[in-house]
Amino acid sequence: MDVRGKIRARWERTRTWGAANPWAVDLGIALLVQAAMTMPFVVPRPPEIEPATWPAYGLTTLTVLPLVWRRRAPLAVLLAILATSALYRLAVEGPGQPLPYTGLVIVYTIALVSPPWKRLATAGLLVVAVPTSVWLNTQSARELTFSLFVFAAAYVFGRLQDARQRAHLVEAERAAARERARIAREMHDILSHAVSLMVVQAEAGPVAVRAAPERAEAAFEAISETGREAMTQLRQMLGLLREESEGAAPREPQPDLSELPELVRRVNASGLKVAFTTEGGVRALPTATGAGVYRIVQEALTNVVKHADARTADVRLVHEDGVLRITVTDDGRGPGPGSGTGTAARASGGHGLTGIRERAAAHGGTATAGPGPDGRGFEVRVLLPAPSTAEVGR
């Protein structure tokens, strides 16, 4: 990790800690403001001016102390700061401050966390308090302009931070929704594929028991294997929904291209003869892309098993420079008129094809579906960006 990455990671950890410990953050801000207000007391004063007194310094602490409650009762803290600041100005002979630190902090806080009516009340108080303070101090138009500017800047910064936090919250909610949709698609693919294969095997079982017992035994073994595989993948997906805890099942890696032959073997066991071929220079894919390719092929084959009434299917992966082409073709009923409700649903873009298109789009690709070669059968065509030969060789 480079220096910038380390700084960013440390900053994120600090923000997380601060969000979990707001009292500590507010206390730290109060101490920082107190340190700033201490500076005029430690800087040597001209001989003609009386030295600063401990009561004056104690009053500055009394002015800063309310900041510890700045997020819990911001308007009350503002009133306390105005009162103690007026007392400091009128009752003691303390050094002046270059900036109204406490006032700026609480105005920023009110702009950040308070509802509109409190922000309006704050504006009303400042319209009265700032000119009064300037009149008691220097009666200077320059100081009045500067004071109004810095308080307005503190308010604007607070509103900007509030808008930023709201935008982050909206983005976090959108990210959570996208993740829920992704997990829903994963679970749909797993269950749809497994149940489809199990139904096909179960329907063929009674016939095979009477005609060829050995085929019936193979069918029941395929049902058992498909069920176990589905349970394994479901446990893996559900593991993403719960926090890591002691004794929790370890998370297995997502399926990728290396598991496609096993997927084809399971589908073959259902009676559909599937051919799997790979062309071009096979290159490593990002983990997410590899899992997406697996799910696309799985969903396409599930559609064939459920809807196509096909005897054979062909899965072809073509690796080109910067592109991966996926085609899944069957010899079943095409999308022509009168081909049956299942095939019609397939051609019109049912949930399966919608999921394939969404997965392709999620990885920057496209997906189309329609009649197979020469108008026979059905074909799903997916085009995904993939690392080029030059990128892999780096």
JSON list of C-alpha atoms in Angstrom, two decimals, residues 229 233 253-264 266 294:
[
{"chain": "A", "resi": 229, "resn": "GLU", "atom": "CA", "xyz": [-24.19, -28.73, -4.24]},
{"chain": "A", "resi": 233, "resn": "GLN", "atom": "CA", "xyz": [-23.68, -22.71, -2.42]},
{"chain": "A", "resi": 253, "resn": "PRO", "atom": "CA", "xyz": [-14.56, -18.72, -3.10]},
{"chain": "A", "resi": 254, "resn": "GLN", "atom": "CA", "xyz": [-17.13, -17.84, -5.73]},
{"chain": "A", "resi": 255, "resn": "PRO", "atom": "CA", "xyz": [-17.37, -20.27, -8.67]},
{"chain": "A", "resi": 256, "resn": "ASP", "atom": "CA", "xyz": [-15.31, -19.40, -11.75]},
{"chain": "A", "resi": 257, "resn": "LEU", "atom": "CA", "xyz": [-14.40, -20.73, -15.20]},
{"chain": "A", "resi": 258, "resn": "SER", "atom": "CA", "xyz": [-12.56, -23.72, -13.77]},
{"chain": "A", "resi": 259, "resn": "GLU", "atom": "CA", "xyz": [-15.87, -25.08, -12.42]},
{"chain": "A", "resi": 260, "resn": "LEU", "atom": "CA", "xyz": [-17.75, -24.91, -15.72]},
{"chain": "A", "resi": 261, "resn": "PRO", "atom": "CA", "xyz": [-16.80, -28.51, -16.70]},
{"chain": "A", "resi": 262, "resn": "GLU", "atom": "CA", "xyz": [-18.33, -29.77, -13.42]},
{"chain": "A", "resi": 263, "resn": "LEU", "atom": "CA", "xyz": [-21.47, -27.71, -14.12]},
{"chain": "A", "resi": 264, "resn": "VAL", "atom": "CA", "xyz": [-21.72, -29.25, -17.59]},
{"chain": "A", "resi": 266, "resn": "ARG", "atom": "CA", "xyz": [-24.15, -32.23, -13.70]},
{"chain": "A", "resi": 294, "resn": "TYR", "atom": "CA", "xyz": [-20.27, -19.12, -14.36]}
]
